[in-house]
PDB file of C-alpha atoms in Angstrom:
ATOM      1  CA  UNK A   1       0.000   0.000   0.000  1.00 42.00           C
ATOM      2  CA  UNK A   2       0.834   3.364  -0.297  1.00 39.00           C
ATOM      3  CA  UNK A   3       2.514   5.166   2.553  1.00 38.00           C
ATOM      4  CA  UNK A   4       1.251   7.914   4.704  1.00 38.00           C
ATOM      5  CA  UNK A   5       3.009  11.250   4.248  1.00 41.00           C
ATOM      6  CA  UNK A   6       3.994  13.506   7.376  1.00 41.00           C
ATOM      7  CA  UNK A   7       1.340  16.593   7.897  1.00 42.00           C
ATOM      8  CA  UNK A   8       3.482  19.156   5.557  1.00 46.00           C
ATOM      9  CA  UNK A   9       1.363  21.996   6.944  1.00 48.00           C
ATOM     10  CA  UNK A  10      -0.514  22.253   3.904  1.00 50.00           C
ATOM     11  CA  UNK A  11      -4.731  22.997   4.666  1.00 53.00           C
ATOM     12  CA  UNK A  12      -7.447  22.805   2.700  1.00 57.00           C
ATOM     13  CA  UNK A  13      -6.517  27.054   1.738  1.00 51.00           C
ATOM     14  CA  UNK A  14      -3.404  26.255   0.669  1.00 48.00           C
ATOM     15  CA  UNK A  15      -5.028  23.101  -2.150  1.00 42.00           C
ATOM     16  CA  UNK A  16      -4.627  23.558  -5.721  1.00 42.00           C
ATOM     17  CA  UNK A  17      -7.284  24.923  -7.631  1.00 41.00           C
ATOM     18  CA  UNK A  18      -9.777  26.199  -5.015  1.00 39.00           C
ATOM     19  CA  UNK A  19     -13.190  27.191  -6.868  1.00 39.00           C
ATOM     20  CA  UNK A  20     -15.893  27.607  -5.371  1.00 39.00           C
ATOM     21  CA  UNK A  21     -19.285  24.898  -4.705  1.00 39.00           C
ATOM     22  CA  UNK A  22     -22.035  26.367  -6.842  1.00 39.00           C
ATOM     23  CA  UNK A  23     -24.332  28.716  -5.817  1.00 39.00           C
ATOM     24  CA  UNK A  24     -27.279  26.388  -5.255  1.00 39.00           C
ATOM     25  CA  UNK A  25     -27.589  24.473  -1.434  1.00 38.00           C
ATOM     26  CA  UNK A  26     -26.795  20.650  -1.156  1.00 38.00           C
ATOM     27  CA  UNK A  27     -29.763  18.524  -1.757  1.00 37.00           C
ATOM     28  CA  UNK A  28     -30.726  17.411   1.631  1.00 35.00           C
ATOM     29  CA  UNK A  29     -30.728  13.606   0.140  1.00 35.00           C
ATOM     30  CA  UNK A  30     -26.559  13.763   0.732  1.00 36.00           C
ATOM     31  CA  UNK A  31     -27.628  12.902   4.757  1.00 35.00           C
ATOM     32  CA  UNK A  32     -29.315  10.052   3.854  1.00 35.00           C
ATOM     33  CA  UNK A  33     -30.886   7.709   1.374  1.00 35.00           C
ATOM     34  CA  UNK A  34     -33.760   8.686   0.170  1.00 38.00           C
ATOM     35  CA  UNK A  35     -37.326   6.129   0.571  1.00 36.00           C
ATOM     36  CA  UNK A  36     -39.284   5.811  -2.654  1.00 36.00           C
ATOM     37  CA  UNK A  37     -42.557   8.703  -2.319  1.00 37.00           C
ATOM     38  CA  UNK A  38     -45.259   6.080  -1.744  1.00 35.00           C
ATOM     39  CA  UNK A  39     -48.344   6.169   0.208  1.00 40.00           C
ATOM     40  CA  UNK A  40     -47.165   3.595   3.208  1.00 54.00           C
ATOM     41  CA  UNK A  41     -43.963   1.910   4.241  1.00 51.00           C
ATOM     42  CA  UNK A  42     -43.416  -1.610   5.975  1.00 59.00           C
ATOM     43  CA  UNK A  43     -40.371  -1.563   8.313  1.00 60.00           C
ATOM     44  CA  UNK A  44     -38.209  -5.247   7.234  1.00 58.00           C
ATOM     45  CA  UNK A  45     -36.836  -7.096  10.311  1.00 54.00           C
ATOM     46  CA  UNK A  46     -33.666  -4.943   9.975  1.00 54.00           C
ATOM     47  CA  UNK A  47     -35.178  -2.065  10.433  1.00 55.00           C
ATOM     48  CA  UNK A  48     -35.046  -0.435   7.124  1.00 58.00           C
ATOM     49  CA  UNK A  49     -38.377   0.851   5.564  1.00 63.00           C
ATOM     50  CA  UNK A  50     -39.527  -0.749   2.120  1.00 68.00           C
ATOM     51  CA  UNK A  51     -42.662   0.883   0.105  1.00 78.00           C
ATOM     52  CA  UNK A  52     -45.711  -1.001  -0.641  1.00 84.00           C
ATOM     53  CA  UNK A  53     -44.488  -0.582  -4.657  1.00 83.00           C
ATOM     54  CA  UNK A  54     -40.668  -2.095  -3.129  1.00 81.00           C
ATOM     55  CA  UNK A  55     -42.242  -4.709  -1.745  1.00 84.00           C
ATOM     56  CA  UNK A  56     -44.472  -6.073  -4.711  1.00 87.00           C
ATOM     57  CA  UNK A  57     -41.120  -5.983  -7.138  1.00 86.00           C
ATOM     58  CA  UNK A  58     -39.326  -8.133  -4.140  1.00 86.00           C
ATOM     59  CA  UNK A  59     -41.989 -10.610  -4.388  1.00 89.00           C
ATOM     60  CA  UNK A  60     -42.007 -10.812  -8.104  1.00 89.00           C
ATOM     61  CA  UNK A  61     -38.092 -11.557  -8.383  1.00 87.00           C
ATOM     62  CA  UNK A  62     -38.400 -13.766  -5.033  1.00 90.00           C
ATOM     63  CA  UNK A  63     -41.717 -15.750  -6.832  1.00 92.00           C
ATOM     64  CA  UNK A  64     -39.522 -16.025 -10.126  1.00 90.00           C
ATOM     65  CA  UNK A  65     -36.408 -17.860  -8.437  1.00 89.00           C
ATOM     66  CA  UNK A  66     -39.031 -19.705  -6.057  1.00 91.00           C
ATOM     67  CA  UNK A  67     -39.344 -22.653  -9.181  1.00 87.00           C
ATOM     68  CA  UNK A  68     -40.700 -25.162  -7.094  1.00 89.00           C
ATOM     69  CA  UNK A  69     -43.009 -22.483  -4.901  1.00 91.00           C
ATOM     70  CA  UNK A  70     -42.099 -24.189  -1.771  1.00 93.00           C
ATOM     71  CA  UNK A  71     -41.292 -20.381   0.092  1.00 93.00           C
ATOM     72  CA  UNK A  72     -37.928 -20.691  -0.307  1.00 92.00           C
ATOM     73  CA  UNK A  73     -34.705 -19.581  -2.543  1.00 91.00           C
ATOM     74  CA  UNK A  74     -31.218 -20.779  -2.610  1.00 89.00           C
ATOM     75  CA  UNK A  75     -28.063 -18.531  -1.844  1.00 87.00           C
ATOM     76  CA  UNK A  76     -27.314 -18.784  -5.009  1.00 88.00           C
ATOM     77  CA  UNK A  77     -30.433 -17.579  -6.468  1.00 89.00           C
ATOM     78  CA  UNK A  78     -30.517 -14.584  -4.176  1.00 87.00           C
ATOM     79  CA  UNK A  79     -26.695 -14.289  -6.146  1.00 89.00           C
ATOM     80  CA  UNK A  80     -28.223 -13.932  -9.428  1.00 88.00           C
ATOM     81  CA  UNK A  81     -30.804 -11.998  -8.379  1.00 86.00           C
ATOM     82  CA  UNK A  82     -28.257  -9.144  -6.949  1.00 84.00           C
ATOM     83  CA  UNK A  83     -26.041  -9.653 -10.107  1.00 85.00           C
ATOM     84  CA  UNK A  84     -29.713  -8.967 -12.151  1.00 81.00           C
ATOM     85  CA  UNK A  85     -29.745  -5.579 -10.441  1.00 75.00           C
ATOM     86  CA  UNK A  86     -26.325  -4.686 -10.987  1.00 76.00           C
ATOM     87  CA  UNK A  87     -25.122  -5.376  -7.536  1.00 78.00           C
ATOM     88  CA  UNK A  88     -22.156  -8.571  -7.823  1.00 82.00           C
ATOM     89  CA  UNK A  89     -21.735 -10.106  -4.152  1.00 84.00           C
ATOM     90  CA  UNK A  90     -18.670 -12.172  -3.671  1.00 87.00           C
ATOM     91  CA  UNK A  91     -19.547 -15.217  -1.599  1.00 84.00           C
ATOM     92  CA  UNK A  92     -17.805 -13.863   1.674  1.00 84.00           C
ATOM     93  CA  UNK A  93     -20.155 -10.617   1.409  1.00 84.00           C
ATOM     94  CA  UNK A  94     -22.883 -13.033   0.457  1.00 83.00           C
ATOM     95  CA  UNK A  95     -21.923 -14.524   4.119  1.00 80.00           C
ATOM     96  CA  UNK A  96     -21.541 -11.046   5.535  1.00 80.00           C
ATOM     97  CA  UNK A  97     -24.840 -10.292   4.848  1.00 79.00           C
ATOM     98  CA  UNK A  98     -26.889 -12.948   5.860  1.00 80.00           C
ATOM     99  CA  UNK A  99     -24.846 -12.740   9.211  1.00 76.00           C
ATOM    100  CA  UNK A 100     -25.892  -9.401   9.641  1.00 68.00           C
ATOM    101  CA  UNK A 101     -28.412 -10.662  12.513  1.00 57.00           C
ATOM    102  CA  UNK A 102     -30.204 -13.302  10.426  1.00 58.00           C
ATOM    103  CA  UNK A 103     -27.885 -16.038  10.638  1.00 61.00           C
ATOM    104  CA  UNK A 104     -29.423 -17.929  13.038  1.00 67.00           C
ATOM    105  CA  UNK A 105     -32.761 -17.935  11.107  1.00 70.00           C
ATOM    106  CA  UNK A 106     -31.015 -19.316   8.038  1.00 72.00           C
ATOM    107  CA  UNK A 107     -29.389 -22.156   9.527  1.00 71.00           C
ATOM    108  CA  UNK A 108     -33.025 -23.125  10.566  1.00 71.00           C
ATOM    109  CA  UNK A 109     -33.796 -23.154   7.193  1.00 75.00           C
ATOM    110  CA  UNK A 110     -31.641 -25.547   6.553  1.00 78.00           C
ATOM    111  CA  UNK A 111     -29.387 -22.610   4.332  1.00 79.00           C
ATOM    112  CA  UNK A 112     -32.663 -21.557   2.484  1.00 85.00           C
ATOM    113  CA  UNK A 113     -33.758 -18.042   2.381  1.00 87.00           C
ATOM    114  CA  UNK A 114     -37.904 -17.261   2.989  1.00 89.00           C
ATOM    115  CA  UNK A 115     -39.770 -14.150   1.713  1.00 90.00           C
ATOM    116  CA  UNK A 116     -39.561 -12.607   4.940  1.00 87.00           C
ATOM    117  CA  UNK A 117     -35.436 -12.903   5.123  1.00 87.00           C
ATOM    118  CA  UNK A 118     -34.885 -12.087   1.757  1.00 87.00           C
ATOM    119  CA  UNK A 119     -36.851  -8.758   2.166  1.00 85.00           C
ATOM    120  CA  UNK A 120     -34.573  -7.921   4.556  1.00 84.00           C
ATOM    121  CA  UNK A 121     -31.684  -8.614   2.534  1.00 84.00           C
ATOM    122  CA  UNK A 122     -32.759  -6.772  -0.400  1.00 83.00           C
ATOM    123  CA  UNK A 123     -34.009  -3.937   1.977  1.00 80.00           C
ATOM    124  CA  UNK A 124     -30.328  -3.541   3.480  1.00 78.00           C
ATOM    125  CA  UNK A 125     -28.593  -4.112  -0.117  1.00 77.00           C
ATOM    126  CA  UNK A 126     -30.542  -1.416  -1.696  1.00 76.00           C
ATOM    127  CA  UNK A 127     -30.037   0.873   0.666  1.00 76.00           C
ATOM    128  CA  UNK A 128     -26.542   0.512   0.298  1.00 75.00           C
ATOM    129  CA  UNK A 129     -27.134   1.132  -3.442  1.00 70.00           C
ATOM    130  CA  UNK A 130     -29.216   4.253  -2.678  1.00 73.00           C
ATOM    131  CA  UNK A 131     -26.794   5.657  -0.575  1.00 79.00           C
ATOM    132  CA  UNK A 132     -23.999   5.369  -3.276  1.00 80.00           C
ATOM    133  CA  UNK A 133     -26.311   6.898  -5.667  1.00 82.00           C
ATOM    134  CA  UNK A 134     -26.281   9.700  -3.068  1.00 84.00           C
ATOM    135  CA  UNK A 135     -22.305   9.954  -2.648  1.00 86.00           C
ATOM    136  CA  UNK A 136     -22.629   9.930  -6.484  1.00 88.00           C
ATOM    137  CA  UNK A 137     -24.913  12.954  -6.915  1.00 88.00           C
ATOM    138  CA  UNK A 138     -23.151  14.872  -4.181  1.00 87.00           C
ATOM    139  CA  UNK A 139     -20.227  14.269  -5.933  1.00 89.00           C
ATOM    140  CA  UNK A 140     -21.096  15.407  -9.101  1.00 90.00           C
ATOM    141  CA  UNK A 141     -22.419  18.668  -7.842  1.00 89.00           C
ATOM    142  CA  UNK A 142     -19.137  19.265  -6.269  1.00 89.00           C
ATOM    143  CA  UNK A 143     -17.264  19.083  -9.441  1.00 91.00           C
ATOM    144  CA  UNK A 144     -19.595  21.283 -11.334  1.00 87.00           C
ATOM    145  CA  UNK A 145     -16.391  21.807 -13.704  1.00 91.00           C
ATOM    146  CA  UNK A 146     -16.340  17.982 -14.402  1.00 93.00           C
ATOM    147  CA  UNK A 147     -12.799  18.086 -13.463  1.00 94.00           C
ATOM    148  CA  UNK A 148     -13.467  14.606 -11.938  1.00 93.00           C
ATOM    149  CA  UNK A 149     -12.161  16.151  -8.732  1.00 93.00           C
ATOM    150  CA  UNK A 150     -12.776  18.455  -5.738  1.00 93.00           C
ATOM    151  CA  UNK A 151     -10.603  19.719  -3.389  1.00 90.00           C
ATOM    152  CA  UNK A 152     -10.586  20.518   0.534  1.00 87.00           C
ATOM    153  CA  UNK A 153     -12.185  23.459  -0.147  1.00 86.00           C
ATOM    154  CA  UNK A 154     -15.436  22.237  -1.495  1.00 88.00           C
ATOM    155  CA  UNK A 155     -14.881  19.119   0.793  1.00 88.00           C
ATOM    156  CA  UNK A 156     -15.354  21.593   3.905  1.00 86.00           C
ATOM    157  CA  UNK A 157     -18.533  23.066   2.549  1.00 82.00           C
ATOM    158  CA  UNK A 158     -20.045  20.202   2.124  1.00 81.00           C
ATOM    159  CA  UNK A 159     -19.085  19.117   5.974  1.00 82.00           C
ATOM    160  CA  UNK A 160     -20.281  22.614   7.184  1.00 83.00           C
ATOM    161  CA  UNK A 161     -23.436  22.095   5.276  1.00 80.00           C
ATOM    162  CA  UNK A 162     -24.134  18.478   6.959  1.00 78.00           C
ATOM    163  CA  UNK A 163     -23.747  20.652  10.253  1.00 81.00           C
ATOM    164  CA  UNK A 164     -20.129  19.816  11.410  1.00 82.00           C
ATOM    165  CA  UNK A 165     -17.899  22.498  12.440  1.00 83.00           C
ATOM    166  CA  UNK A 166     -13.905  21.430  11.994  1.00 84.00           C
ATOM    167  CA  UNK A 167     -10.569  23.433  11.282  1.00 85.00           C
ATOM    168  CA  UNK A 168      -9.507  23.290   7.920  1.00 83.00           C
ATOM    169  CA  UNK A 169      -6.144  21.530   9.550  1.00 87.00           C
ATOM    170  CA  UNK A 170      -8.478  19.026  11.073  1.00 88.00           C
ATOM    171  CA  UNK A 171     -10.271  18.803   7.907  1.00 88.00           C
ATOM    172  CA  UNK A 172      -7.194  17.973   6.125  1.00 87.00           C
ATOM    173  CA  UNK A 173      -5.621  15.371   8.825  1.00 88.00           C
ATOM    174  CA  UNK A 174      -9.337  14.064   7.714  1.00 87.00           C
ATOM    175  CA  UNK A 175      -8.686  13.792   4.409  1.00 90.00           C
ATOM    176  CA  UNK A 176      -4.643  12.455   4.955  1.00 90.00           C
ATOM    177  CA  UNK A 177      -6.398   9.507   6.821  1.00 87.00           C
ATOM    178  CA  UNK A 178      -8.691   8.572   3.954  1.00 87.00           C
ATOM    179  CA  UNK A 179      -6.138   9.358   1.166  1.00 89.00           C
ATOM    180  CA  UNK A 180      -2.466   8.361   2.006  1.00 84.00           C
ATOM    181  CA  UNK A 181      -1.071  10.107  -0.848  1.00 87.00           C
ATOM    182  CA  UNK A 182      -3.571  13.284  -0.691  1.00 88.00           C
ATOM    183  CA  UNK A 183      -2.065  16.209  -3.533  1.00 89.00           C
ATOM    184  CA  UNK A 184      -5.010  18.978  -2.872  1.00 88.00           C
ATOM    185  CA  UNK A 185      -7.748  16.578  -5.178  1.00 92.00           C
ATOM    186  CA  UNK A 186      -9.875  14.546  -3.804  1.00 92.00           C
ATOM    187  CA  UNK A 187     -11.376  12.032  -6.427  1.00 92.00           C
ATOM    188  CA  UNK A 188     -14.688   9.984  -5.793  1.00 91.00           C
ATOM    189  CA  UNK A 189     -13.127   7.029  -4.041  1.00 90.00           C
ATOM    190  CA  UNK A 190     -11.588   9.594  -1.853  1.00 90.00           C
ATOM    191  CA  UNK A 191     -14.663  11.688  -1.214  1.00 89.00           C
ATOM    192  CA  UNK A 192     -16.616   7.841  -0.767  1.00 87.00           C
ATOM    193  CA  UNK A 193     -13.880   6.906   1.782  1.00 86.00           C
ATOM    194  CA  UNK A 194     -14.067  10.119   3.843  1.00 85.00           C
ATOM    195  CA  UNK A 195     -18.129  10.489   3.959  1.00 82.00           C
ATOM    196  CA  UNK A 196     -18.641   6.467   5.091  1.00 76.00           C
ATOM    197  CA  UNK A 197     -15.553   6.771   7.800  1.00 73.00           C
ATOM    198  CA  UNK A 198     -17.131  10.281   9.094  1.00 64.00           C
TER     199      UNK A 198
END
């Protein structure tokens, strides 16, 4: 891995190319994921709320890989299911994530997933994928220049914004922690780094 660099008593003033965050506010969906705008919501088992319209699609794509209609799906198929929505699961995240308080209820099973589990796991998964869309959009209206980029600067707005006051040389320590090999840009897998750790 790369190595850490000493504090070289550079802040987030002193960053190359400091322009400014546009003029319009951060959408208030950078705090958290947005829920789909539907009449009710069912809280899952984990605590995550899924609309009515959320719910139907899960049961669709659990009924489709339920061939035999016995109530139950496969690891596997809950695999290809993710992969069908663009989200690839290696096995140990696939492990991860059924551990994630459900365990227990799956070795019941015998290793089979029910409805009821694998709303939960699609609840918890998506909203995983909802918050990256969020990181995503943030990031974007950062770099309104489409540099691909943004520095401390725009960084500190953003963290002001979310209602955290910090020094721009904590702010940068910050950023050194997330980045080992920080120059004054901070590209998306930066920014993603820094917003999940804080």
């Amino acid at each position: 891995g790369a190595r850490r660099e000493p504090h070289t008593g550079m802040s987030c003033s002193s960053s190359p190319s400091s322009s400014s965050m546009p003029s319009s506010q951060p959408s208030s969906r950078i705090a958290s994921a947005p829920l789909a705008r539907s009449s009710s919501f069912k809280r899952t088992a984990a605590g995550v709320a899924v609309s009515e319209q959320r719910q139907r699609e899960y049961h669709d794509a659990f009924s489709l890989f339920d061939g035999d209609k016995d109530g139950f799906i496969s690891v596997e198929e809950l695999t290809t299911i993710f992969a069908s929505i663009g989200y690839n699961v290696t096995p140990q995240e696939m492990r991860e994530l059924i551990g994630q308080g459900a365990y227990s209820r799956y070795a019941q099973q015998g290793g089979r997933i029910d409805f009821q589990m694998f709303t939960d796991l699609m609840a918890v998964k998506m909203k995983e994928v909802d918050s990256e869309v969020e990181l995503k959009d943030a990031f974007r209206m950062l770099d309104s220049e489409e540099r691909g980029y943004i520095t401390c600067k725009e960084l500190q707005k953003v963290v002001v914004y979310l209602g955290e006051q910090i020094s721009e040389e904590d702010l940068y320590e910050m950023v050194q922690e997330a980045i080992s090999n920080f120059d004054g840009q901070i590209f998306y897998d930066g920014f993603k780094k820094i917003m999940v750790a804080h």
